[in-house]
Amino acid sequence: MAGSNAVWGIDIGQCALKAMRCSLGEDGKTLVAEEFDYIEYPKILTQPDANPEQLVSEALQQFLSSHSLKDTRVAISVSGQSGLSRFIKLPPVEPKKIPDIVKYEAKQQIPFALEDVIWDYQALFGGGGTEDGLSMETEVGLFAMKRDQVFKALRPFRDAGIELDFVQLTPISIFNAVTHGVMTDIIEPADYDPDNPPESVAIISMGTDTTDLVITNGFKIWQRSIPIGGSHFTKQLTKEMKLTFAKAEHLKRNARDAEDPKAVFQAMRPTFGDMVQELQRSIGFFKSIDRKAKITSGVVLGNTVRLPGLQPYLEKNLELPIKKISQYENLSGATVVGTPKFKDNILSFAVCYGLCLQALGKSRLSTNLIPRELVTARIIRRKKPWVVAGIAVLLLGFCFNYLLHWQTWRSTHPDNYSHLESQLTSVSSTSSSFKSKDDELIGKFNALKAHGRSVVGGADSRFLVLELYAAITECLPKEEGKTPEEISELPYEERPQLNIQYIESEFFPGIDEYITPDVKERYKDFRKFLAYNESLAAGGNPTPPPAADAAEGEENLDEEPIDGGAADGGEAGPEFESPELSGPGWVIEIRGFHLHNRTVENGKEQYVINTLLKNLEQGSIELPPAPGLPPVKFSMQEMGIYYPILANEGSSPTYMVPNPDYEPPAGAQFNSSGRPGEGEGNFGGNNFNTTGDPKNSPMIGVPGYEFTVQFVWIPRTASERMELRAVQEQLATADDNSVANAGGF
């Protein structure tokens, strides 16, 4: 870190380099501008014949020839279009666990491996505070940028020998500048009411190639980069008026002095319309996701705003009062803010102002995207003199120690051991060679493995929810060899159907919080019922599970036990162990009902156990491990499904269903389903009579069973499942080899 209070904020735009040096005033709030510079490139960086790297390098050299960066901290901005911003509401969680939750969310929100990006986060103002040791309604801003993009933005500065301390996205710097220098009436955080938030301001910063839209009330922020800027007006003029880019740029800047100003503005009208349409669409989207926000005004920034007629056009179409910045509050320094050059370009210095605020520790958002390895290298470089001095002291001590031992060494004869030393050197060299080769191969393997994870990890995770729903669908009851039409002809109480009413999910940071003793007991009971039913189906005579014993009641107390039963030493009920799970996971809840109640042995909860729960425990599904590959069969445990249980005691309501034997009266009108009456006869309808004759009632009551099923889901991507299976196969092979060796094979 630098040793002075001064900082530089440098903004490399597409049209010019802007820089401002500030220090903190005596009041601890006002920034004092000490120096500034505005260096316009000979060409816009996006012109077809421009060399961006050379233009930026020349501008930096010109800047360094006039200004000194010694003993100052330097902050730069990068385009918001090359970064990623997400604003996430966290569940109630202990403050110390927020970093872990944010890291998990970062893996979900950032579409790249975290090793390939540089990211940072910050909790926003206006949260719900702390209650019972939990942070309530905490909202964090997550900002990221691909690592190669960051180093590309840093390259001109590193080539020029400029050490950087802060790297910030342009929209965030604009937010910091406006909240400190324009929105001076922001309330205190303690007075913030989430149900009645302050009025929001739409900040429109028009650059050369893009326009950054930032909407904020001082506490919350939302931003979007729109791919329309000042150069698009120039390109429109080149297209409509058949001009070169340079002439069109000159004509745009001096439109009022043109021979036919009306023709110039008419040529640029489509670009005006495109920009307003994008702004309206973005503002409308923001209002749809934050219905409590009230946008009452706007602020425009950037030299593109100087285009004649643009500000009134925006006010008219956005239906907002638009303010053009003429000065920044809390910014002083007459040698800078009072100069004509600064006043002419004041709309372009908002980013520099925001960067200086962050470097001085006065910004509302202070995330930093500078690579950590650069900071570490700088710290090491600054400590090198002390390290060298320490090494010199150690070397002096070693020399003194050497002199003390040298006398003893002279009395020995090293030549007697030279051949042994030669052998030892040879062995050591061979060992080092093997070790080096082994380390090299391990490094290549780890690199390939990491690269493979980064390639397939993001693609696999897109299919997790789809694979879960496919697994649930696979577990539903079905009758092979029968078409849906044939099944619909069966009586309601014999139809192999489960009617799903909803599927809900809840995330647990620690899944062991859900797996309570009650859940384990319900799981064991289900396994016992399942084993009992399977044994009965196989013709055995197992011991009834506890619930079955209770159902028989006292009627069997005086009866003699049947031969071969449990009383005679028949099959004993098996013991089941519950799987031990930890870490984050989901609990999936399925609510539904069925009418399959023809028999007691396979009706009500027994039918749910014999179909859905059994398949969730023992079933499997065929899924492709990767796009284009043949399907592979995965067990439900490999899919991450554990602990399927009946989560309630169930109920047996009567459902009103269409009467298949109903004979409509002659001349009656039929609905779309082919049945008479006003409705289509959905479940729960009341279009029926009570004459007692089934043929005279369009609806009949059928006893049903309502159930709630829950299970634990630990998401596993296809690549993770295949890797886990490979590890298990290796372990099984190793066990088989051990058994074979022990048996003398």
PDB file of C-alpha atoms in Angstrom, residues 4-125:
ATOM      1  CA  SER A   4       0.206   8.908   1.290  1.00  0.00           C
ATOM      2  CA  ASN A   5      -3.441   9.907   1.391  1.00  0.00           C
ATOM      3  CA  ALA A   6      -3.622  10.643  -2.344  1.00  0.00           C
ATOM      4  CA  VAL A   7      -5.247   8.303  -4.866  1.00  0.00           C
ATOM      5  CA  TRP A   8      -5.661   8.187  -8.631  1.00  0.00           C
ATOM      6  CA  GLY A   9      -8.816   7.052 -10.397  1.00  0.00           C
ATOM      7  CA  ILE A  10      -8.148   6.137 -14.044  1.00  0.00           C
ATOM      8  CA  ASP A  11     -10.872   5.358 -16.576  1.00  0.00           C
ATOM      9  CA  ILE A  12      -9.730   4.068 -19.977  1.00  0.00           C
ATOM     10  CA  GLY A  13     -12.715   4.654 -22.231  1.00  0.00           C
ATOM     11  CA  GLN A  14     -13.252   3.953 -25.905  1.00  0.00           C
ATOM     12  CA  CYS A  15     -12.829   7.621 -26.795  1.00  0.00           C
ATOM     13  CA  ALA A  16     -10.470   9.070 -24.186  1.00  0.00           C
ATOM     14  CA  LEU A  17      -8.430   8.432 -21.053  1.00  0.00           C
ATOM     15  CA  LYS A  18      -9.820  10.172 -17.972  1.00  0.00           C
ATOM     16  CA  ALA A  19      -7.886  10.421 -14.723  1.00  0.00           C
ATOM     17  CA  MET A  20      -8.313  12.326 -11.460  1.00  0.00           C
ATOM     18  CA  ARG A  21      -6.160  12.522  -8.332  1.00  0.00           C
ATOM     19  CA  CYS A  22      -7.939  13.141  -5.033  1.00  0.00           C
ATOM     20  CA  SER A  23      -7.223  13.198  -1.339  1.00  0.00           C
ATOM     21  CA  LEU A  24      -9.562  13.181   1.650  1.00  0.00           C
ATOM     22  CA  GLY A  25     -10.589  16.548   3.097  1.00  0.00           C
ATOM     23  CA  GLU A  26     -10.386  17.503   6.740  1.00  0.00           C
ATOM     24  CA  ASP A  27     -14.079  16.769   7.330  1.00  0.00           C
ATOM     25  CA  GLY A  28     -13.525  13.120   6.389  1.00  0.00           C
ATOM     26  CA  LYS A  29     -16.241  13.239   3.710  1.00  0.00           C
ATOM     27  CA  THR A  30     -15.241  15.773   1.063  1.00  0.00           C
ATOM     28  CA  LEU A  31     -12.781  14.754  -1.641  1.00  0.00           C
ATOM     29  CA  VAL A  32     -10.201  17.342  -2.705  1.00  0.00           C
ATOM     30  CA  ALA A  33      -9.339  17.090  -6.407  1.00  0.00           C
ATOM     31  CA  GLU A  34      -5.636  17.866  -6.874  1.00  0.00           C
ATOM     32  CA  GLU A  35      -4.969  16.904 -10.504  1.00  0.00           C
ATOM     33  CA  PHE A  36      -6.859  15.613 -13.508  1.00  0.00           C
ATOM     34  CA  ASP A  37      -6.315  14.812 -17.137  1.00  0.00           C
ATOM     35  CA  TYR A  38      -8.497  14.173 -20.178  1.00  0.00           C
ATOM     36  CA  ILE A  39      -6.541  12.671 -23.076  1.00  0.00           C
ATOM     37  CA  GLU A  40      -8.597  12.061 -26.200  1.00  0.00           C
ATOM     38  CA  TYR A  41      -7.331   9.406 -28.605  1.00  0.00           C
ATOM     39  CA  PRO A  42      -6.653  10.339 -32.246  1.00  0.00           C
ATOM     40  CA  LYS A  43      -9.207   7.673 -33.162  1.00  0.00           C
ATOM     41  CA  ILE A  44     -11.991   5.870 -31.351  1.00  0.00           C
ATOM     42  CA  LEU A  45     -10.740   2.453 -30.260  1.00  0.00           C
ATOM     43  CA  THR A  46     -13.505   0.653 -32.159  1.00  0.00           C
ATOM     44  CA  GLN A  47     -12.797   2.341 -35.505  1.00  0.00           C
ATOM     45  CA  PRO A  48     -11.945  -0.229 -38.179  1.00  0.00           C
ATOM     46  CA  ASP A  49      -8.450   1.188 -38.796  1.00  0.00           C
ATOM     47  CA  ALA A  50      -7.602   1.845 -35.121  1.00  0.00           C
ATOM     48  CA  ASN A  51      -4.956  -0.021 -33.089  1.00  0.00           C
ATOM     49  CA  PRO A  52      -6.459  -0.017 -29.558  1.00  0.00           C
ATOM     50  CA  GLU A  53      -3.358  -1.312 -27.760  1.00  0.00           C
ATOM     51  CA  GLN A  54      -1.106   1.301 -29.343  1.00  0.00           C
ATOM     52  CA  LEU A  55      -3.569   4.155 -28.745  1.00  0.00           C
ATOM     53  CA  VAL A  56      -4.024   3.258 -25.071  1.00  0.00           C
ATOM     54  CA  SER A  57      -0.272   2.805 -24.577  1.00  0.00           C
ATOM     55  CA  GLU A  58       0.468   6.213 -26.103  1.00  0.00           C
ATOM     56  CA  ALA A  59      -2.223   7.848 -23.945  1.00  0.00           C
ATOM     57  CA  LEU A  60      -0.753   6.283 -20.783  1.00  0.00           C
ATOM     58  CA  GLN A  61       2.753   7.436 -21.711  1.00  0.00           C
ATOM     59  CA  GLN A  62       1.431  10.947 -22.293  1.00  0.00           C
ATOM     60  CA  PHE A  63      -0.345  10.787 -18.925  1.00  0.00           C
ATOM     61  CA  LEU A  64       2.780   9.567 -17.084  1.00  0.00           C
ATOM     62  CA  SER A  65       4.896  12.298 -18.668  1.00  0.00           C
ATOM     63  CA  SER A  66       2.702  14.933 -16.998  1.00  0.00           C
ATOM     64  CA  HIS A  67       1.762  13.279 -13.695  1.00  0.00           C
ATOM     65  CA  SER A  68       3.469  11.268 -10.962  1.00  0.00           C
ATOM     66  CA  LEU A  69       1.919   8.181  -9.396  1.00  0.00           C
ATOM     67  CA  LYS A  70       4.563   7.793  -6.704  1.00  0.00           C
ATOM     68  CA  ASP A  71       3.232   7.124  -3.182  1.00  0.00           C
ATOM     69  CA  THR A  72      -0.378   6.957  -4.396  1.00  0.00           C
ATOM     70  CA  ARG A  73      -2.924   4.198  -4.679  1.00  0.00           C
ATOM     71  CA  VAL A  74      -4.346   3.615  -8.150  1.00  0.00           C
ATOM     72  CA  ALA A  75      -7.857   2.407  -9.009  1.00  0.00           C
ATOM     73  CA  ILE A  76      -9.064   1.572 -12.512  1.00  0.00           C
ATOM     74  CA  SER A  77     -12.397   0.592 -14.032  1.00  0.00           C
ATOM     75  CA  VAL A  78     -13.356  -2.184 -16.434  1.00  0.00           C
ATOM     76  CA  SER A  79     -16.386  -2.289 -18.681  1.00  0.00           C
ATOM     77  CA  GLY A  80     -19.568  -3.545 -17.061  1.00  0.00           C
ATOM     78  CA  GLN A  81     -20.299  -5.507 -20.230  1.00  0.00           C
ATOM     79  CA  SER A  82     -17.250  -7.724 -19.636  1.00  0.00           C
ATOM     80  CA  GLY A  83     -18.256  -8.489 -16.033  1.00  0.00           C
ATOM     81  CA  LEU A  84     -21.102 -10.226 -14.273  1.00  0.00           C
ATOM     82  CA  SER A  85     -23.295  -8.775 -11.522  1.00  0.00           C
ATOM     83  CA  ARG A  86     -25.828 -10.724  -9.481  1.00  0.00           C
ATOM     84  CA  PHE A  87     -27.862  -9.636  -6.470  1.00  0.00           C
ATOM     85  CA  ILE A  88     -28.892 -12.537  -4.233  1.00  0.00           C
ATOM     86  CA  LYS A  89     -31.185 -12.741  -1.201  1.00  0.00           C
ATOM     87  CA  LEU A  90     -29.809 -15.176   1.343  1.00  0.00           C
ATOM     88  CA  PRO A  91     -31.964 -17.305   3.654  1.00  0.00           C
ATOM     89  CA  PRO A  92     -31.786 -16.639   7.416  1.00  0.00           C
ATOM     90  CA  VAL A  93     -28.311 -17.804   8.389  1.00  0.00           C
ATOM     91  CA  GLU A  94     -25.653 -17.215  11.017  1.00  0.00           C
ATOM     92  CA  PRO A  95     -23.359 -14.315  10.025  1.00  0.00           C
ATOM     93  CA  LYS A  96     -20.272 -16.537  10.174  1.00  0.00           C
ATOM     94  CA  LYS A  97     -21.809 -18.888   7.580  1.00  0.00           C
ATOM     95  CA  ILE A  98     -22.554 -16.131   5.054  1.00  0.00           C
ATOM     96  CA  PRO A  99     -19.193 -16.590   3.209  1.00  0.00           C
ATOM     97  CA  ASP A 100     -19.919 -20.305   2.724  1.00  0.00           C
ATOM     98  CA  ILE A 101     -23.459 -19.613   1.477  1.00  0.00           C
ATOM     99  CA  VAL A 102     -22.164 -16.920  -0.894  1.00  0.00           C
ATOM    100  CA  LYS A 103     -19.496 -19.275  -2.253  1.00  0.00           C
ATOM    101  CA  TYR A 104     -22.169 -21.899  -2.904  1.00  0.00           C
ATOM    102  CA  GLU A 105     -24.346 -19.282  -4.649  1.00  0.00           C
ATOM    103  CA  ALA A 106     -21.321 -18.137  -6.666  1.00  0.00           C
ATOM    104  CA  LYS A 107     -20.918 -21.663  -8.030  1.00  0.00           C
ATOM    105  CA  GLN A 108     -24.584 -21.618  -9.064  1.00  0.00           C
ATOM    106  CA  GLN A 109     -24.718 -18.076 -10.464  1.00  0.00           C
ATOM    107  CA  ILE A 110     -21.347 -17.812 -12.251  1.00  0.00           C
ATOM    108  CA  PRO A 111     -21.427 -19.836 -15.500  1.00  0.00           C
ATOM    109  CA  PHE A 112     -17.711 -20.677 -15.262  1.00  0.00           C
ATOM    110  CA  ALA A 113     -15.483 -22.568 -12.866  1.00  0.00           C
ATOM    111  CA  LEU A 114     -14.500 -20.344  -9.940  1.00  0.00           C
ATOM    112  CA  GLU A 115     -10.834 -21.005 -10.758  1.00  0.00           C
ATOM    113  CA  ASP A 116     -11.355 -19.267 -14.113  1.00  0.00           C
ATOM    114  CA  VAL A 117     -12.881 -16.081 -12.689  1.00  0.00           C
ATOM    115  CA  ILE A 118     -12.006 -13.357 -10.211  1.00  0.00           C
ATOM    116  CA  TRP A 119     -14.982 -12.567  -7.998  1.00  0.00           C
ATOM    117  CA  ASP A 120     -15.912 -10.645  -4.881  1.00  0.00           C
ATOM    118  CA  TYR A 121     -19.070  -9.895  -2.940  1.00  0.00           C
ATOM    119  CA  GLN A 122     -20.468  -7.419  -0.431  1.00  0.00           C
ATOM    120  CA  ALA A 123     -23.608  -7.329   1.683  1.00  0.00           C
ATOM    121  CA  LEU A 124     -25.880  -4.476   0.606  1.00  0.00           C
ATOM    122  CA  PHE A 125     -27.375  -1.913   2.932  1.00  0.00           C
TER     123      PHE A 125
END
